[in-house]
PDB file of C-alpha atoms in Angstrom:
ATOM      1  CA  MET A  14     185.552 141.597 172.894  1.00  0.00           C
ATOM      2  CA  ASN A  15     187.222 142.582 169.611  1.00  0.00           C
ATOM      3  CA  TRP A  16     190.899 142.740 168.268  1.00  0.00           C
ATOM      4  CA  ILE A  17     191.324 146.137 169.193  1.00  0.00           C
ATOM      5  CA  ASP A  18     190.257 145.916 172.785  1.00  0.00           C
ATOM      6  CA  LYS A  19     192.323 143.122 173.281  1.00  0.00           C
ATOM      7  CA  LEU A  20     195.404 145.314 172.018  1.00  0.00           C
ATOM      8  CA  GLU A  21     194.428 147.866 174.419  1.00  0.00           C
ATOM      9  CA  ARG A  22     194.447 145.861 177.412  1.00  0.00           C
ATOM     10  CA  ARG A  23     197.758 144.819 176.673  1.00  0.00           C
ATOM     11  CA  TRP A  24     199.628 147.559 175.154  1.00  0.00           C
ATOM     12  CA  GLY A  25     197.415 150.529 176.235  1.00  0.00           C
ATOM     13  CA  ASN A  26     200.228 152.226 177.996  1.00  0.00           C
ATOM     14  CA  LEU A  27     201.902 152.882 174.303  1.00  0.00           C
ATOM     15  CA  GLY A  28     199.526 155.709 173.304  1.00  0.00           C
ATOM     16  CA  ILE A  29     201.012 158.877 172.292  1.00  0.00           C
ATOM     17  CA  PRO A  30     199.660 161.853 174.381  1.00  0.00           C
ATOM     18  CA  TYR A  31     198.505 165.027 172.036  1.00  0.00           C
ATOM     19  CA  LEU A  32     199.414 162.984 168.852  1.00  0.00           C
ATOM     20  CA  ILE A  33     196.969 165.144 166.872  1.00  0.00           C
ATOM     21  CA  ASN A  34     198.219 168.452 168.316  1.00  0.00           C
ATOM     22  CA  GLY A  35     201.680 167.530 167.211  1.00  0.00           C
ATOM     23  CA  LEU A  36     200.705 166.593 163.867  1.00  0.00           C
ATOM     24  CA  MET A  37     198.802 169.615 163.419  1.00  0.00           C
ATOM     25  CA  VAL A  38     201.607 171.689 164.593  1.00  0.00           C
ATOM     26  CA  GLY A  39     204.192 170.010 162.027  1.00  0.00           C
ATOM     27  CA  GLN A  40     201.666 170.652 159.400  1.00  0.00           C
ATOM     28  CA  LEU A  41     201.649 174.187 160.064  1.00  0.00           C
ATOM     29  CA  VAL A  42     205.372 174.755 160.695  1.00  0.00           C
ATOM     30  CA  VAL A  43     206.206 172.864 157.285  1.00  0.00           C
ATOM     31  CA  GLY A  44     203.486 174.812 155.483  1.00  0.00           C
ATOM     32  CA  LEU A  45     204.814 178.270 156.464  1.00  0.00           C
ATOM     33  CA  ILE A  46     208.448 177.416 155.824  1.00  0.00           C
ATOM     34  CA  ALA A  47     207.470 176.282 152.325  1.00  0.00           C
ATOM     35  CA  LEU A  48     205.264 179.640 151.710  1.00  0.00           C
ATOM     36  CA  LEU A  49     207.724 181.854 153.408  1.00  0.00           C
ATOM     37  CA  PHE A  50     211.171 180.495 153.046  1.00  0.00           C
ATOM     38  CA  ASN A  51     211.971 177.422 150.983  1.00  0.00           C
ATOM     39  CA  TRP A  52     209.540 175.398 149.156  1.00  0.00           C
ATOM     40  CA  GLN A  53     211.725 172.617 148.573  1.00  0.00           C
ATOM     41  CA  ILE A  54     211.375 171.515 152.034  1.00  0.00           C
ATOM     42  CA  LEU A  55     208.142 169.662 150.617  1.00  0.00           C
ATOM     43  CA  PHE A  56     210.648 167.602 148.763  1.00  0.00           C
ATOM     44  CA  ALA A  57     212.757 166.866 151.753  1.00  0.00           C
ATOM     45  CA  VAL A  58     209.635 165.473 153.909  1.00  0.00           C
ATOM     46  CA  SER A  59     207.710 163.506 151.431  1.00  0.00           C
ATOM     47  CA  LEU A  60     207.433 159.801 151.130  1.00  0.00           C
ATOM     48  CA  ASN A  61     208.941 158.217 148.271  1.00  0.00           C
ATOM     49  CA  ILE A  62     211.148 155.094 147.493  1.00  0.00           C
ATOM     50  CA  TRP A  63     214.018 156.741 146.174  1.00  0.00           C
ATOM     51  CA  GLY A  64     214.473 158.901 149.066  1.00  0.00           C
ATOM     52  CA  LEU A  65     214.072 155.726 151.380  1.00  0.00           C
ATOM     53  CA  LEU A  66     216.669 153.558 149.217  1.00  0.00           C
ATOM     54  CA  SER A  67     219.405 156.338 149.763  1.00  0.00           C
ATOM     55  CA  GLY A  68     218.983 156.412 153.610  1.00  0.00           C
ATOM     56  CA  GLN A  69     216.542 159.107 154.134  1.00  0.00           C
ATOM     57  CA  VAL A  70     214.786 157.045 156.702  1.00  0.00           C
ATOM     58  CA  TRP A  71     213.096 160.140 158.440  1.00  0.00           C
ATOM     59  CA  ARG A  72     210.600 160.187 155.507  1.00  0.00           C
ATOM     60  CA  LEU A  73     208.615 157.421 157.169  1.00  0.00           C
ATOM     61  CA  VAL A  74     207.525 159.727 159.802  1.00  0.00           C
ATOM     62  CA  THR A  75     208.017 163.208 158.306  1.00  0.00           C
ATOM     63  CA  PHE A  76     205.703 162.645 155.520  1.00  0.00           C
ATOM     64  CA  LEU A  77     202.667 163.275 158.059  1.00  0.00           C
ATOM     65  CA  PHE A  78     203.988 166.806 158.080  1.00  0.00           C
ATOM     66  CA  GLU A  79     203.575 167.386 154.571  1.00  0.00           C
ATOM     67  CA  PRO A  80     201.115 170.077 154.315  1.00  0.00           C
ATOM     68  CA  ILE A  81     197.588 169.000 152.961  1.00  0.00           C
ATOM     69  CA  TRP A  82     196.346 172.396 153.535  1.00  0.00           C
ATOM     70  CA  ILE A  83     198.313 174.410 151.109  1.00  0.00           C
ATOM     71  CA  GLY A  84     196.306 175.018 147.909  1.00  0.00           C
ATOM     72  CA  SER A  85     192.951 173.956 149.828  1.00  0.00           C
ATOM     73  CA  VAL A  86     190.099 176.342 149.531  1.00  0.00           C
ATOM     74  CA  LEU A  87     189.884 176.836 153.058  1.00  0.00           C
ATOM     75  CA  GLY A  88     193.698 176.755 153.816  1.00  0.00           C
ATOM     76  CA  VAL A  89     194.758 176.816 157.374  1.00  0.00           C
ATOM     77  CA  LEU A  90     191.316 176.454 158.422  1.00  0.00           C
ATOM     78  CA  ASN A  91     191.409 172.955 157.419  1.00  0.00           C
ATOM     79  CA  LEU A  92     194.128 172.487 160.251  1.00  0.00           C
ATOM     80  CA  VAL A  93     191.755 173.885 162.865  1.00  0.00           C
ATOM     81  CA  PHE A  94     189.061 171.711 161.809  1.00  0.00           C
ATOM     82  CA  TYR A  95     191.288 168.543 161.876  1.00  0.00           C
ATOM     83  CA  PHE A  96     192.499 169.729 165.052  1.00  0.00           C
ATOM     84  CA  TRP A  97     189.056 169.575 166.269  1.00  0.00           C
ATOM     85  CA  ILE A  98     187.750 166.555 165.090  1.00  0.00           C
ATOM     86  CA  GLY A  99     190.941 164.742 165.946  1.00  0.00           C
ATOM     87  CA  ASN A 100     190.957 165.922 169.586  1.00  0.00           C
ATOM     88  CA  VAL A 101     187.274 164.807 169.863  1.00  0.00           C
ATOM     89  CA  LEU A 102     188.116 161.383 168.608  1.00  0.00           C
ATOM     90  CA  THR A 103     190.916 161.100 170.891  1.00  0.00           C
ATOM     91  CA  ARG A 104     188.770 162.057 173.926  1.00  0.00           C
ATOM     92  CA  TYR A 105     186.246 159.502 172.972  1.00  0.00           C
ATOM     93  CA  TRP A 106     188.677 156.734 172.113  1.00  0.00           C
ATOM     94  CA  GLY A 107     191.866 157.493 174.249  1.00  0.00           C
ATOM     95  CA  ASP A 108     195.429 157.946 173.190  1.00  0.00           C
ATOM     96  CA  PHE A 109     196.004 154.346 172.437  1.00  0.00           C
ATOM     97  CA  ARG A 110     193.149 153.871 170.060  1.00  0.00           C
ATOM     98  CA  MET A 111     193.991 157.071 168.278  1.00  0.00           C
ATOM     99  CA  THR A 112     197.805 156.045 167.922  1.00  0.00           C
ATOM    100  CA  LEU A 113     196.723 152.783 166.642  1.00  0.00           C
ATOM    101  CA  PHE A 114     194.158 154.670 164.050  1.00  0.00           C
ATOM    102  CA  ILE A 115     196.950 156.762 162.728  1.00  0.00           C
ATOM    103  CA  ALA A 116     199.709 154.001 163.096  1.00  0.00           C
ATOM    104  CA  LEU A 117     197.468 151.705 160.680  1.00  0.00           C
ATOM    105  CA  GLY A 118     197.216 154.570 158.213  1.00  0.00           C
ATOM    106  CA  VAL A 119     200.947 155.172 158.336  1.00  0.00           C
ATOM    107  CA  LEU A 120     201.527 151.533 157.691  1.00  0.00           C
ATOM    108  CA  GLY A 121     199.325 151.653 154.794  1.00  0.00           C
ATOM    109  CA  ALA A 122     201.405 154.568 153.371  1.00  0.00           C
ATOM    110  CA  TRP A 123     204.492 152.560 153.777  1.00  0.00           C
ATOM    111  CA  VAL A 124     203.174 149.576 151.903  1.00  0.00           C
ATOM    112  CA  SER A 125     202.060 152.147 149.201  1.00  0.00           C
ATOM    113  CA  CYS A 126     205.444 153.754 149.193  1.00  0.00           C
ATOM    114  CA  PHE A 127     207.037 150.263 148.429  1.00  0.00           C
ATOM    115  CA  VAL A 128     204.309 149.189 146.036  1.00  0.00           C
ATOM    116  CA  ALA A 129     203.734 152.395 143.891  1.00  0.00           C
ATOM    117  CA  GLY A 130     206.772 154.504 144.873  1.00  0.00           C
ATOM    118  CA  GLY A 131     205.237 157.189 147.088  1.00  0.00           C
ATOM    119  CA  ALA A 132     202.667 158.072 149.317  1.00  0.00           C
ATOM    120  CA  SER A 133     200.571 161.111 150.767  1.00  0.00           C
ATOM    121  CA  PRO A 134     199.061 161.753 154.236  1.00  0.00           C
ATOM    122  CA  SER A 135     195.915 163.232 152.663  1.00  0.00           C
ATOM    123  CA  GLY A 136     194.250 159.700 152.977  1.00  0.00           C
ATOM    124  CA  ILE A 137     195.238 159.532 156.636  1.00  0.00           C
ATOM    125  CA  TYR A 138     193.778 162.836 157.414  1.00  0.00           C
ATOM    126  CA  ILE A 139     190.675 162.348 155.493  1.00  0.00           C
ATOM    127  CA  SER A 140     190.067 158.704 157.377  1.00  0.00           C
ATOM    128  CA  LEU A 141     189.810 160.964 160.361  1.00  0.00           C
ATOM    129  CA  LEU A 142     187.030 163.168 159.012  1.00  0.00           C
ATOM    130  CA  PHE A 143     185.300 159.634 157.589  1.00  0.00           C
ATOM    131  CA  ALA A 144     185.798 158.406 161.234  1.00  0.00           C
ATOM    132  CA  TYR A 145     184.109 161.569 162.888  1.00  0.00           C
ATOM    133  CA  ALA A 146     181.355 161.474 160.150  1.00  0.00           C
ATOM    134  CA  TRP A 147     180.418 157.706 160.602  1.00  0.00           C
ATOM    135  CA  MET A 148     180.016 158.131 164.431  1.00  0.00           C
ATOM    136  CA  TRP A 149     178.442 161.185 164.507  1.00  0.00           C
ATOM    137  CA  PRO A 150     176.637 161.764 161.051  1.00  0.00           C
ATOM    138  CA  ASN A 151     173.659 164.097 162.445  1.00  0.00           C
ATOM    139  CA  GLN A 152     176.027 166.375 164.442  1.00  0.00           C
ATOM    140  CA  GLY A 153     175.608 170.045 163.235  1.00  0.00           C
ATOM    141  CA  VAL A 154     178.718 172.124 162.612  1.00  0.00           C
ATOM    142  CA  LEU A 155     179.165 175.816 161.400  1.00  0.00           C
ATOM    143  CA  LEU A 156     181.262 176.273 158.172  1.00  0.00           C
ATOM    144  CA  TRP A 157     183.211 179.417 158.401  1.00  0.00           C
ATOM    145  CA  GLY A 158     181.294 179.921 161.756  1.00  0.00           C
ATOM    146  CA  LEU A 159     178.362 180.852 159.824  1.00  0.00           C
ATOM    147  CA  VAL A 160     176.850 178.064 157.664  1.00  0.00           C
ATOM    148  CA  PRO A 161     175.333 175.008 159.313  1.00  0.00           C
ATOM    149  CA  PHE A 162     175.552 171.848 158.121  1.00  0.00           C
ATOM    150  CA  LYS A 163     175.449 168.119 159.265  1.00  0.00           C
ATOM    151  CA  MET A 164     178.694 165.918 159.413  1.00  0.00           C
ATOM    152  CA  LYS A 165     177.359 163.288 157.272  1.00  0.00           C
ATOM    153  CA  TYR A 166     177.072 165.835 154.496  1.00  0.00           C
ATOM    154  CA  LEU A 167     180.484 166.817 154.773  1.00  0.00           C
ATOM    155  CA  GLY A 168     181.502 163.234 154.922  1.00  0.00           C
ATOM    156  CA  TRP A 169     179.772 162.324 151.363  1.00  0.00           C
ATOM    157  CA  TYR A 170     181.478 165.582 149.911  1.00  0.00           C
ATOM    158  CA  GLU A 171     184.894 164.326 150.925  1.00  0.00           C
ATOM    159  CA  LEU A 172     184.229 160.802 149.733  1.00  0.00           C
ATOM    160  CA  ILE A 173     183.184 162.166 146.279  1.00  0.00           C
ATOM    161  CA  LEU A 174     186.607 164.445 146.242  1.00  0.00           C
ATOM    162  CA  TRP A 175     188.317 160.962 147.348  1.00  0.00           C
ATOM    163  CA  ALA A 176     186.950 159.224 144.457  1.00  0.00           C
ATOM    164  CA  TRP A 177     187.626 161.916 142.075  1.00  0.00           C
ATOM    165  CA  GLN A 178     191.224 161.857 143.177  1.00  0.00           C
ATOM    166  CA  PHE A 179     191.164 157.826 142.913  1.00  0.00           C
ATOM    167  CA  ILE A 180     189.610 158.130 139.203  1.00  0.00           C
ATOM    168  CA  THR A 181     191.975 160.900 137.952  1.00  0.00           C
ATOM    169  CA  GLY A 182     195.073 160.084 139.743  1.00  0.00           C
ATOM    170  CA  ASP A 183     198.160 157.848 138.979  1.00  0.00           C
ATOM    171  CA  MET A 184     198.581 154.486 140.367  1.00  0.00           C
ATOM    172  CA  GLY A 185     200.607 155.504 143.169  1.00  0.00           C
ATOM    173  CA  THR A 186     197.771 158.016 144.069  1.00  0.00           C
ATOM    174  CA  ARG A 187     195.154 155.384 143.865  1.00  0.00           C
ATOM    175  CA  VAL A 188     197.256 152.661 145.892  1.00  0.00           C
ATOM    176  CA  SER A 189     197.964 155.468 148.609  1.00  0.00           C
ATOM    177  CA  LEU A 190     194.238 156.570 148.875  1.00  0.00           C
ATOM    178  CA  ILE A 191     193.227 153.123 149.528  1.00  0.00           C
ATOM    179  CA  LEU A 192     195.901 152.121 151.886  1.00  0.00           C
ATOM    180  CA  CYS A 193     196.014 155.032 153.987  1.00  0.00           C
ATOM    181  CA  GLN A 194     192.284 154.278 154.959  1.00  0.00           C
ATOM    182  CA  ALA A 195     193.617 151.048 156.726  1.00  0.00           C
ATOM    183  CA  GLY A 196     192.754 152.802 160.207  1.00  0.00           C
ATOM    184  CA  PHE A 197     189.199 153.573 159.085  1.00  0.00           C
ATOM    185  CA  LEU A 198     188.553 150.207 157.656  1.00  0.00           C
ATOM    186  CA  ALA A 199     189.995 148.142 160.842  1.00  0.00           C
ATOM    187  CA  PHE A 200     187.806 150.381 163.072  1.00  0.00           C
ATOM    188  CA  PHE A 201     184.795 150.477 161.075  1.00  0.00           C
ATOM    189  CA  GLY A 202     185.169 147.980 158.278  1.00  0.00           C
ATOM    190  CA  ARG A 203     182.547 145.401 159.770  1.00  0.00           C
ATOM    191  CA  GLU A 204     180.122 148.061 160.249  1.00  0.00           C
ATOM    192  CA  LEU A 205     180.607 149.578 156.887  1.00  0.00           C
ATOM    193  CA  LEU A 206     180.015 145.991 155.258  1.00  0.00           C
ATOM    194  CA  ASP A 207     176.853 145.614 157.378  1.00  0.00           C
ATOM    195  CA  TRP A 208     175.721 149.036 156.250  1.00  0.00           C
ATOM    196  CA  CYS A 209     176.200 148.122 152.497  1.00  0.00           C
ATOM    197  CA  LYS A 210     174.452 144.800 152.939  1.00  0.00           C
ATOM    198  CA  GLU A 211     171.302 146.529 154.781  1.00  0.00           C
ATOM    199  CA  THR A 212     171.277 149.553 152.116  1.00  0.00           C
ATOM    200  CA  VAL A 213     171.337 146.543 149.107  1.00  0.00           C
ATOM    201  CA  THR A 214     168.553 144.486 151.181  1.00  0.00           C
ATOM    202  CA  SER A 215     166.482 147.673 151.852  1.00  0.00           C
ATOM    203  CA  TYR A 216     166.577 148.777 148.119  1.00  0.00           C
ATOM    204  CA  LYS A 217     165.376 145.505 146.935  1.00  0.00           C
ATOM    205  CA  ARG A 218     162.793 145.090 149.261  1.00  0.00           C
ATOM    206  CA  ARG A 219     161.368 148.396 148.126  1.00  0.00           C
ATOM    207  CA  LYS A 220     161.648 147.575 144.764  1.00  0.00           C
ATOM    208  CA  ASP A 221     159.953 144.349 144.967  1.00  0.00           C
ATOM    209  CA  TRP A 222     156.907 146.116 146.956  1.00  0.00           C
ATOM    210  CA  ASN A 223     157.024 148.969 144.090  1.00  0.00           C
ATOM    211  CA  ASP A 224     156.826 146.038 141.269  1.00  0.00           C
ATOM    212  CA  ARG A 225     153.894 144.057 143.451  1.00  0.00           C
ATOM    213  CA  TYR A 226     151.643 146.958 143.998  1.00  0.00           C
ATOM    214  CA  HIS A 227     152.357 149.595 141.498  1.00  0.00           C
ATOM    215  CA  ARG A 228     151.923 147.471 138.101  1.00  0.00           C
TER     216      ARG A 228
END
């Protein structure tokens, strides 16, 4: 039994039902307000150290509603996609584990805020996609309802975008991108480390075999 199982046995009743649904509705509402009425709401809900130090503690929660879908190629379809994968993960994990997964990402964002001055929720939502792609890499889905592809390819694509943001972003962006993956690393960090070790070992084994028999 791992530490997550122990937490669930003791605090399992603290899971938040329909958490993903609430987050996606908040994303949609704030985004529509920004697009149709007042774009300055984006500054009111974002997480930054200056706002917190002035007493605006609501930012510790409302930053989750900072719309990650505005400016995206797929736009609001991103919300539909995250709604789908979030609810699938919730049905598989249960309310407690989903709440814990998001809470760890939020905690990482808070640390990022105090270390680097701010944090974005994008890393938390991307971690949901990483979790789904890690658990069901060969599941087929339809992009725009037409183009078939496997989740592992989408996972690799998002990882490349994540790495690009990390390389081109400022220090605050880099810290936020890493720490907001706290949920994914807590749930899958050991498996990821074992996969990396096995990948390196397999590569060395193949290289030694090629060097020995193909000189």
